[in-house]
């Protein structure tokens, strides 16, 4: 491993001592004071980052720390509100993706940018197709693509195949080759290894190293600290949209990095917990959903708040959706209060006493144009029916009572939900859950984008419900919520539960969750036989 | 609790050799066309003659072109309900020649391009839903056609009549038009612009991440659609030797039907004019068969729609059985 810049410069302290003969323009990518807000959500609040050409620079941070936004700005996908990005001493011109690409920035996007209905070759040379009078020269295209694939040691990808027929890992590899093919000055690898086997991961990291050796500044975003130690020359840690730590990987131990990623937060948000009962309300044994999720074991007791932890997109959403009847279990045994539970529709799950608060409250959870009253009684209409008709008066009475419990503004019960703030909208969704006193409450990131005061209200509500015996399954992208609000957290990675942390045993903390989520390495596909 | 060891390096995977997937859409469209062609031939053996085929093709030509126009827009994940309106405007502009020359044909095509551009600008840069935009412009264009010519009539230039009904070197012009359309499509499909269209239709956001000028591509697709729909109008007026401000509406849903039967995905990014042409010809054959059987008009309508339903149903079943994504 080569360490090029030996000086431990502080955050955003500009260029280090000139290493090598390049005394002219700064041979580095410099980001200073970058700010960006989406609506009222300030995502970046002054990010500084300096990555020298010829090095691999790791970018670390919790979910929501602002890494993706920073990358999008670098790639020209979005524009910053303030701050500058300069490359080799020259400012990155505005003008979107094309301008950024022309300046030499290539991003391997986490969400992948290849076009499913084009072939591997057509994707590799997209917008650089060899052509005669506008008509693409098919044979030359194939040949050039094959040459590129061979050059980067990825000739197992067939240039003629349609990308739609590739699996996720192959698409990821294609994405990397595509970026490398442009011979970029700045190469951004955004969690490019997260979907790959260990052999493919090391290919990606190796290519990153080689690109750096050719003089490229490689920005490596990963959640695997091992990878950082293996290939990165320097690192920058982001937290809540600011740069909090800069240095060489060997200057810090894992704990320091993790602590810096989390930061220290004073938490008064969380209500005291009452210990859960002994009855198991939900049990999943060997549960599977499709190819990617499971086998998986979970247990939730009455009155328990069970967290689903881990990095984003490790199967937590699928677990909640399957329990809620929005998708089907494809294997395993699932019981609710001892009775088998394989709901085919959300309606069946609701009848079994399960209430699901989905992630996207506006799209999946609310009728935005209808009133608070209508929304809060929506899934318990049958209990309000008298002689075949809806008893409007009882509906209003109960809704009012529930609204009082949830702290919704009394005067707004007839207002359309779209007029409420995000936090209050979330309360309406929860009011609906309260209305039913469900056996099981499934919460998907219900505090995202909600202000602190409302958050506290929501936690109090949920804790109150749990005290009455409801089993709660709580997924949050915020580690501190998992650590302080849950009785037990199941940490998930790549579709499986990787560990269980109990608050009672003193094992549960932000650090222990993150450690479990991060130290898990890519396994090879299918090393565990599926349960019979 | 966790395994910190790196798994052993796995053996190099052999290069996957997979068979090319069967092009079911092509097979289905071809099979339907052939079955219908055979049925028609059995009913009317006289059809086995180039001149006769040319005559049959003539009647189907406007539909073939309107369906091709629809395909351009559907490929970029749009929908163009105004193709009928553009066709109507083109027939009345062509028929306004009243003894004038082929300049009127050029004018009709230019008007088609202009109307397509209007649609494209509203959908692309302005960002409105194609369904809503073209639902509105459909009626507006119909209105324009009625303003130009309140009833059927007028005289198109002789060139338009010749284009639709004449022949060149013994080959019916209708055959040449279809062949020309197919050649143009093959070139377009292989062009850089064709790749952009597929990219935008497949996933506009990913296309943007690759630096595609998404809005410009959408505008261009609508312009091409307008041009093709206007060409359909020119041929339609040549065929009937008159203009008709109300002729367009019957083509709108049929054009969508032809696109679907031809296997172009309404979700964009898949398919093309080749199969649409085959499907439009199949619909024409149905008309011809029903006419040959002396059946009522309603049979034609019901038969075409029935075919559409059966086809979409079978495609769904095939997709489910073979585990592919339903388009």
PDB file of N, CA, C and O in Angstrom, chain A residues 466-521:
ATOM      1  N   UNK A 466     -47.503  -0.112  23.577  1.00  0.00           N
ATOM      2  CA  UNK A 466     -46.775  -1.316  23.971  1.00  0.00           C
ATOM      3  C   UNK A 466     -47.150  -1.694  25.406  1.00  0.00           C
ATOM      4  O   UNK A 466     -47.323  -2.868  25.728  1.00  0.00           O
ATOM      5  N   UNK A 467     -47.302  -0.678  26.261  1.00  0.00           N
ATOM      6  CA  UNK A 467     -47.649  -0.955  27.653  1.00  0.00           C
ATOM      7  C   UNK A 467     -48.984  -1.660  27.748  1.00  0.00           C
ATOM      8  O   UNK A 467     -49.255  -2.391  28.706  1.00  0.00           O
ATOM      9  N   UNK A 468     -49.858  -1.472  26.736  1.00  0.00           N
ATOM     10  CA  UNK A 468     -51.151  -2.158  26.742  1.00  0.00           C
ATOM     11  C   UNK A 468     -51.059  -3.554  26.137  1.00  0.00           C
ATOM     12  O   UNK A 468     -52.070  -4.214  25.955  1.00  0.00           O
ATOM     13  N   UNK A 469     -49.860  -3.949  25.714  1.00  0.00           N
ATOM     14  CA  UNK A 469     -49.692  -5.324  25.249  1.00  0.00           C
ATOM     15  C   UNK A 469     -49.458  -5.484  23.763  1.00  0.00           C
ATOM     16  O   UNK A 469     -49.350  -6.603  23.261  1.00  0.00           O
ATOM     17  N   UNK A 470     -49.394  -4.379  23.039  1.00  0.00           N
ATOM     18  CA  UNK A 470     -49.110  -4.497  21.609  1.00  0.00           C
ATOM     19  C   UNK A 470     -47.636  -4.827  21.390  1.00  0.00           C
ATOM     20  O   UNK A 470     -46.777  -4.252  22.055  1.00  0.00           O
ATOM     21  N   UNK A 471     -47.390  -5.744  20.480  1.00  0.00           N
ATOM     22  CA  UNK A 471     -46.008  -6.022  20.103  1.00  0.00           C
ATOM     23  C   UNK A 471     -45.623  -5.086  18.966  1.00  0.00           C
ATOM     24  O   UNK A 471     -46.352  -4.966  17.991  1.00  0.00           O
ATOM     25  N   UNK A 472     -44.503  -4.395  19.125  1.00  0.00           N
ATOM     26  CA  UNK A 472     -44.123  -3.397  18.126  1.00  0.00           C
ATOM     27  C   UNK A 472     -42.871  -3.856  17.388  1.00  0.00           C
ATOM     28  O   UNK A 472     -41.900  -4.270  18.019  1.00  0.00           O
ATOM     29  N   UNK A 473     -42.919  -3.799  16.061  1.00  0.00           N
ATOM     30  CA  UNK A 473     -41.706  -4.010  15.276  1.00  0.00           C
ATOM     31  C   UNK A 473     -41.309  -2.666  14.710  1.00  0.00           C
ATOM     32  O   UNK A 473     -42.094  -2.022  14.013  1.00  0.00           O
ATOM     33  N   UNK A 474     -40.115  -2.220  15.054  1.00  0.00           N
ATOM     34  CA  UNK A 474     -39.726  -0.844  14.798  1.00  0.00           C
ATOM     35  C   UNK A 474     -38.486  -0.820  13.920  1.00  0.00           C
ATOM     36  O   UNK A 474     -37.425  -1.289  14.318  1.00  0.00           O
ATOM     37  N   UNK A 475     -38.649  -0.322  12.713  1.00  0.00           N
ATOM     38  CA  UNK A 475     -37.462  -0.139  11.885  1.00  0.00           C
ATOM     39  C   UNK A 475     -37.149   1.334  11.800  1.00  0.00           C
ATOM     40  O   UNK A 475     -38.031   2.157  11.554  1.00  0.00           O
ATOM     41  N   UNK A 476     -35.891   1.691  11.998  1.00  0.00           N
ATOM     42  CA  UNK A 476     -35.500   3.083  11.871  1.00  0.00           C
ATOM     43  C   UNK A 476     -34.119   3.137  11.238  1.00  0.00           C
ATOM     44  O   UNK A 476     -33.285   2.275  11.447  1.00  0.00           O
ATOM     45  N   UNK A 477     -33.895   4.172  10.436  1.00  0.00           N
ATOM     46  CA  UNK A 477     -32.554   4.353   9.878  1.00  0.00           C
ATOM     47  C   UNK A 477     -31.680   5.118  10.868  1.00  0.00           C
ATOM     48  O   UNK A 477     -30.509   5.333  10.623  1.00  0.00           O
ATOM     49  N   UNK A 478     -32.277   5.525  11.986  1.00  0.00           N
ATOM     50  CA  UNK A 478     -31.537   6.283  12.987  1.00  0.00           C
ATOM     51  C   UNK A 478     -31.099   5.343  14.111  1.00  0.00           C
ATOM     52  O   UNK A 478     -31.911   4.788  14.844  1.00  0.00           O
ATOM     53  N   UNK A 479     -29.799   5.167  14.234  1.00  0.00           N
ATOM     54  CA  UNK A 479     -29.287   4.201  15.202  1.00  0.00           C
ATOM     55  C   UNK A 479     -29.644   4.542  16.637  1.00  0.00           C
ATOM     56  O   UNK A 479     -29.926   3.668  17.444  1.00  0.00           O
ATOM     57  N   UNK A 480     -29.637   5.840  16.960  1.00  0.00           N
ATOM     58  CA  UNK A 480     -29.874   6.194  18.362  1.00  0.00           C
ATOM     59  C   UNK A 480     -31.293   5.812  18.764  1.00  0.00           C
ATOM     60  O   UNK A 480     -31.537   5.411  19.902  1.00  0.00           O
ATOM     61  N   UNK A 481     -32.220   5.916  17.827  1.00  0.00           N
ATOM     62  CA  UNK A 481     -33.598   5.517  18.143  1.00  0.00           C
ATOM     63  C   UNK A 481     -33.664   4.025  18.440  1.00  0.00           C
ATOM     64  O   UNK A 481     -34.322   3.592  19.381  1.00  0.00           O
ATOM     65  N   UNK A 482     -32.973   3.249  17.624  1.00  0.00           N
ATOM     66  CA  UNK A 482     -32.969   1.812  17.853  1.00  0.00           C
ATOM     67  C   UNK A 482     -32.362   1.495  19.215  1.00  0.00           C
ATOM     68  O   UNK A 482     -32.881   0.692  19.983  1.00  0.00           O
ATOM     69  N   UNK A 483     -31.255   2.165  19.497  1.00  0.00           N
ATOM     70  CA  UNK A 483     -30.515   1.830  20.713  1.00  0.00           C
ATOM     71  C   UNK A 483     -31.268   2.237  21.972  1.00  0.00           C
ATOM     72  O   UNK A 483     -31.178   1.562  22.989  1.00  0.00           O
ATOM     73  N   UNK A 484     -32.003   3.357  21.906  1.00  0.00           N
ATOM     74  CA  UNK A 484     -32.604   3.865  23.130  1.00  0.00           C
ATOM     75  C   UNK A 484     -34.073   3.573  23.291  1.00  0.00           C
ATOM     76  O   UNK A 484     -34.646   3.729  24.358  1.00  0.00           O
ATOM     77  N   UNK A 485     -34.722   3.165  22.226  1.00  0.00           N
ATOM     78  CA  UNK A 485     -36.167   3.007  22.285  1.00  0.00           C
ATOM     79  C   UNK A 485     -36.576   1.535  22.338  1.00  0.00           C
ATOM     80  O   UNK A 485     -37.657   1.221  22.810  1.00  0.00           O
ATOM     81  N   UNK A 486     -35.709   0.652  21.885  1.00  0.00           N
ATOM     82  CA  UNK A 486     -36.109  -0.745  21.720  1.00  0.00           C
ATOM     83  C   UNK A 486     -35.723  -1.601  22.919  1.00  0.00           C
ATOM     84  O   UNK A 486     -34.783  -1.306  23.640  1.00  0.00           O
ATOM     85  N   UNK A 487     -36.491  -2.686  23.100  1.00  0.00           N
ATOM     86  CA  UNK A 487     -36.130  -3.674  24.107  1.00  0.00           C
ATOM     87  C   UNK A 487     -35.095  -4.630  23.555  1.00  0.00           C
ATOM     88  O   UNK A 487     -34.342  -5.246  24.293  1.00  0.00           O
ATOM     89  N   UNK A 488     -35.128  -4.759  22.232  1.00  0.00           N
ATOM     90  CA  UNK A 488     -34.283  -5.758  21.586  1.00  0.00           C
ATOM     91  C   UNK A 488     -34.138  -5.331  20.131  1.00  0.00           C
ATOM     92  O   UNK A 488     -35.077  -4.809  19.557  1.00  0.00           O
ATOM     93  N   UNK A 489     -32.949  -5.521  19.589  1.00  0.00           N
ATOM     94  CA  UNK A 489     -32.750  -5.154  18.190  1.00  0.00           C
ATOM     95  C   UNK A 489     -32.195  -6.351  17.415  1.00  0.00           C
ATOM     96  O   UNK A 489     -31.243  -6.996  17.852  1.00  0.00           O
ATOM     97  N   UNK A 490     -32.856  -6.642  16.311  1.00  0.00           N
ATOM     98  CA  UNK A 490     -32.326  -7.649  15.388  1.00  0.00           C
ATOM     99  C   UNK A 490     -31.538  -6.901  14.317  1.00  0.00           C
ATOM    100  O   UNK A 490     -32.103  -6.086  13.605  1.00  0.00           O
ATOM    101  N   UNK A 491     -30.245  -7.153  14.232  1.00  0.00           N
ATOM    102  CA  UNK A 491     -29.428  -6.459  13.241  1.00  0.00           C
ATOM    103  C   UNK A 491     -29.418  -7.286  11.957  1.00  0.00           C
ATOM    104  O   UNK A 491     -29.078  -8.460  11.966  1.00  0.00           O
ATOM    105  N   UNK A 492     -29.818  -6.631  10.873  1.00  0.00           N
ATOM    106  CA  UNK A 492     -29.914  -7.349   9.604  1.00  0.00           C
ATOM    107  C   UNK A 492     -28.818  -6.923   8.635  1.00  0.00           C
ATOM    108  O   UNK A 492     -28.393  -5.769   8.637  1.00  0.00           O
ATOM    109  N   UNK A 493     -28.363  -7.866   7.831  1.00  0.00           N
ATOM    110  CA  UNK A 493     -27.450  -7.550   6.733  1.00  0.00           C
ATOM    111  C   UNK A 493     -27.694  -8.553   5.628  1.00  0.00           C
ATOM    112  O   UNK A 493     -27.816  -9.753   5.887  1.00  0.00           O
ATOM    113  N   UNK A 494     -27.794  -8.053   4.442  1.00  0.00           N
ATOM    114  CA  UNK A 494     -27.998  -8.883   3.255  1.00  0.00           C
ATOM    115  C   UNK A 494     -29.111  -9.913   3.425  1.00  0.00           C
ATOM    116  O   UNK A 494     -28.953 -11.090   3.115  1.00  0.00           O
ATOM    117  N   UNK A 495     -30.225  -9.439   3.919  1.00  0.00           N
ATOM    118  CA  UNK A 495     -31.412 -10.272   3.968  1.00  0.00           C
ATOM    119  C   UNK A 495     -31.477 -11.269   5.109  1.00  0.00           C
ATOM    120  O   UNK A 495     -32.363 -12.102   5.138  1.00  0.00           O
ATOM    121  N   UNK A 496     -30.524 -11.209   6.033  1.00  0.00           N
ATOM    122  CA  UNK A 496     -30.591 -12.136   7.161  1.00  0.00           C
ATOM    123  C   UNK A 496     -30.351 -11.405   8.471  1.00  0.00           C
ATOM    124  O   UNK A 496     -29.746 -10.346   8.480  1.00  0.00           O
ATOM    125  N   UNK A 497     -30.813 -12.032   9.546  1.00  0.00           N
ATOM    126  CA  UNK A 497     -30.529 -11.486  10.865  1.00  0.00           C
ATOM    127  C   UNK A 497     -29.118 -11.903  11.249  1.00  0.00           C
ATOM    128  O   UNK A 497     -28.796 -13.085  11.246  1.00  0.00           O
ATOM    129  N   UNK A 498     -28.258 -10.919  11.523  1.00  0.00           N
ATOM    130  CA  UNK A 498     -26.856 -11.238  11.830  1.00  0.00           C
ATOM    131  C   UNK A 498     -26.579 -11.255  13.318  1.00  0.00           C
ATOM    132  O   UNK A 498     -25.482 -11.580  13.750  1.00  0.00           O
ATOM    133  N   UNK A 499     -27.559 -10.826  14.094  1.00  0.00           N
ATOM    134  CA  UNK A 499     -27.336 -10.858  15.519  1.00  0.00           C
ATOM    135  C   UNK A 499     -28.501 -10.222  16.248  1.00  0.00           C
ATOM    136  O   UNK A 499     -29.294  -9.489  15.661  1.00  0.00           O
ATOM    137  N   UNK A 500     -28.633 -10.542  17.555  1.00  0.00           N
ATOM    138  CA  UNK A 500     -29.722 -10.022  18.358  1.00  0.00           C
ATOM    139  C   UNK A 500     -29.109  -9.325  19.561  1.00  0.00           C
ATOM    140  O   UNK A 500     -28.242  -9.886  20.228  1.00  0.00           O
ATOM    141  N   UNK A 501     -29.529  -8.099  19.821  1.00  0.00           N
ATOM    142  CA  UNK A 501     -28.971  -7.354  20.937  1.00  0.00           C
ATOM    143  C   UNK A 501     -30.093  -7.017  21.915  1.00  0.00           C
ATOM    144  O   UNK A 501     -31.104  -6.433  21.521  1.00  0.00           O
ATOM    145  N   UNK A 502     -29.936  -7.404  23.187  1.00  0.00           N
ATOM    146  CA  UNK A 502     -30.979  -7.158  24.173  1.00  0.00           C
ATOM    147  C   UNK A 502     -30.620  -5.978  25.058  1.00  0.00           C
ATOM    148  O   UNK A 502     -29.501  -5.882  25.554  1.00  0.00           O
ATOM    149  N   UNK A 503     -31.592  -5.078  25.253  1.00  0.00           N
ATOM    150  CA  UNK A 503     -31.360  -3.944  26.148  1.00  0.00           C
ATOM    151  C   UNK A 503     -31.158  -4.452  27.571  1.00  0.00           C
ATOM    152  O   UNK A 503     -30.327  -3.952  28.320  1.00  0.00           O
ATOM    153  N   UNK A 504     -31.931  -5.490  27.934  1.00  0.00           N
ATOM    154  CA  UNK A 504     -31.862  -6.011  29.292  1.00  0.00           C
ATOM    155  C   UNK A 504     -30.469  -6.566  29.592  1.00  0.00           C
ATOM    156  O   UNK A 504     -29.960  -6.454  30.698  1.00  0.00           O
ATOM    157  N   UNK A 505     -29.834  -7.152  28.582  1.00  0.00           N
ATOM    158  CA  UNK A 505     -28.509  -7.722  28.795  1.00  0.00           C
ATOM    159  C   UNK A 505     -27.405  -6.682  28.725  1.00  0.00           C
ATOM    160  O   UNK A 505     -26.227  -7.013  28.843  1.00  0.00           O
ATOM    161  N   UNK A 506     -27.792  -5.412  28.480  1.00  0.00           N
ATOM    162  CA  UNK A 506     -26.786  -4.358  28.393  1.00  0.00           C
ATOM    163  C   UNK A 506     -25.975  -4.387  27.109  1.00  0.00           C
ATOM    164  O   UNK A 506     -24.984  -3.682  26.974  1.00  0.00           O
ATOM    165  N   UNK A 507     -26.421  -5.203  26.140  1.00  0.00           N
ATOM    166  CA  UNK A 507     -25.641  -5.302  24.904  1.00  0.00           C
ATOM    167  C   UNK A 507     -26.014  -4.222  23.905  1.00  0.00           C
ATOM    168  O   UNK A 507     -25.311  -4.011  22.934  1.00  0.00           O
ATOM    169  N   UNK A 508     -27.163  -3.576  24.136  1.00  0.00           N
ATOM    170  CA  UNK A 508     -27.722  -2.716  23.103  1.00  0.00           C
ATOM    171  C   UNK A 508     -27.157  -1.300  23.177  1.00  0.00           C
ATOM    172  O   UNK A 508     -27.324  -0.607  24.175  1.00  0.00           O
ATOM    173  N   UNK A 509     -26.470  -0.904  22.109  1.00  0.00           N
ATOM    174  CA  UNK A 509     -26.000   0.476  22.016  1.00  0.00           C
ATOM    175  C   UNK A 509     -25.814   0.793  20.548  1.00  0.00           C
ATOM    176  O   UNK A 509     -25.806  -0.101  19.709  1.00  0.00           O
ATOM    177  N   UNK A 510     -25.667   2.066  20.237  1.00  0.00           N
ATOM    178  CA  UNK A 510     -25.437   2.453  18.846  1.00  0.00           C
ATOM    179  C   UNK A 510     -24.188   1.763  18.312  1.00  0.00           C
ATOM    180  O   UNK A 510     -24.159   1.268  17.197  1.00  0.00           O
ATOM    181  N   UNK A 511     -23.152   1.736  19.159  1.00  0.00           N
ATOM    182  CA  UNK A 511     -21.897   1.137  18.726  1.00  0.00           C
ATOM    183  C   UNK A 511     -22.069  -0.338  18.396  1.00  0.00           C
ATOM    184  O   UNK A 511     -21.579  -0.820  17.375  1.00  0.00           O
ATOM    185  N   UNK A 512     -22.794  -1.051  19.301  1.00  0.00           N
ATOM    186  CA  UNK A 512     -22.890  -2.493  19.076  1.00  0.00           C
ATOM    187  C   UNK A 512     -23.700  -2.778  17.815  1.00  0.00           C
ATOM    188  O   UNK A 512     -23.404  -3.715  17.076  1.00  0.00           O
ATOM    189  N   UNK A 513     -24.719  -1.951  17.542  1.00  0.00           N
ATOM    190  CA  UNK A 513     -25.513  -2.161  16.321  1.00  0.00           C
ATOM    191  C   UNK A 513     -24.639  -1.927  15.103  1.00  0.00           C
ATOM    192  O   UNK A 513     -24.570  -2.744  14.184  1.00  0.00           O
ATOM    193  N   UNK A 514     -23.955  -0.801  15.120  1.00  0.00           N
ATOM    194  CA  UNK A 514     -23.152  -0.441  13.952  1.00  0.00           C
ATOM    195  C   UNK A 514     -22.028  -1.453  13.744  1.00  0.00           C
ATOM    196  O   UNK A 514     -21.718  -1.838  12.624  1.00  0.00           O
ATOM    197  N   UNK A 515     -21.440  -1.883  14.861  1.00  0.00           N
ATOM    198  CA  UNK A 515     -20.349  -2.837  14.734  1.00  0.00           C
ATOM    199  C   UNK A 515     -20.836  -4.127  14.066  1.00  0.00           C
ATOM    200  O   UNK A 515     -20.215  -4.636  13.148  1.00  0.00           O
ATOM    201  N   UNK A 516     -21.987  -4.577  14.534  1.00  0.00           N
ATOM    202  CA  UNK A 516     -22.546  -5.807  13.972  1.00  0.00           C
ATOM    203  C   UNK A 516     -22.871  -5.615  12.484  1.00  0.00           C
ATOM    204  O   UNK A 516     -22.656  -6.509  11.662  1.00  0.00           O
ATOM    205  N   UNK A 517     -23.374  -4.432  12.141  1.00  0.00           N
ATOM    206  CA  UNK A 517     -23.751  -4.187  10.743  1.00  0.00           C
ATOM    207  C   UNK A 517     -22.531  -4.017   9.855  1.00  0.00           C
ATOM    208  O   UNK A 517     -22.542  -4.402   8.698  1.00  0.00           O
ATOM    209  N   UNK A 518     -21.466  -3.446  10.406  1.00  0.00           N
ATOM    210  CA  UNK A 518     -20.303  -3.115   9.583  1.00  0.00           C
ATOM    211  C   UNK A 518     -19.303  -4.254   9.478  1.00  0.00           C
ATOM    212  O   UNK A 518     -18.684  -4.446   8.441  1.00  0.00           O
ATOM    213  N   UNK A 519     -19.121  -4.977  10.553  1.00  0.00           N
ATOM    214  CA  UNK A 519     -18.060  -5.987  10.540  1.00  0.00           C
ATOM    215  C   UNK A 519     -18.489  -7.224   9.786  1.00  0.00           C
ATOM    216  O   UNK A 519     -17.696  -8.091   9.498  1.00  0.00           O
ATOM    217  N   UNK A 520     -19.764  -7.266   9.447  1.00  0.00           N
ATOM    218  CA  UNK A 520     -20.213  -8.348   8.599  1.00  0.00           C
ATOM    219  C   UNK A 520     -19.606  -8.146   7.214  1.00  0.00           C
ATOM    220  O   UNK A 520     -19.711  -7.094   6.636  1.00  0.00           O
ATOM    221  N   UNK A 521     -18.977  -9.182   6.687  1.00  0.00           N
ATOM    222  CA  UNK A 521     -18.353  -9.057   5.372  1.00  0.00           C
ATOM    223  C   UNK A 521     -19.220  -9.704   4.308  1.00  0.00           C
ATOM    224  O   UNK A 521     -20.066 -10.543   4.605  1.00  0.00           O
TER     225      UNK A 521
END
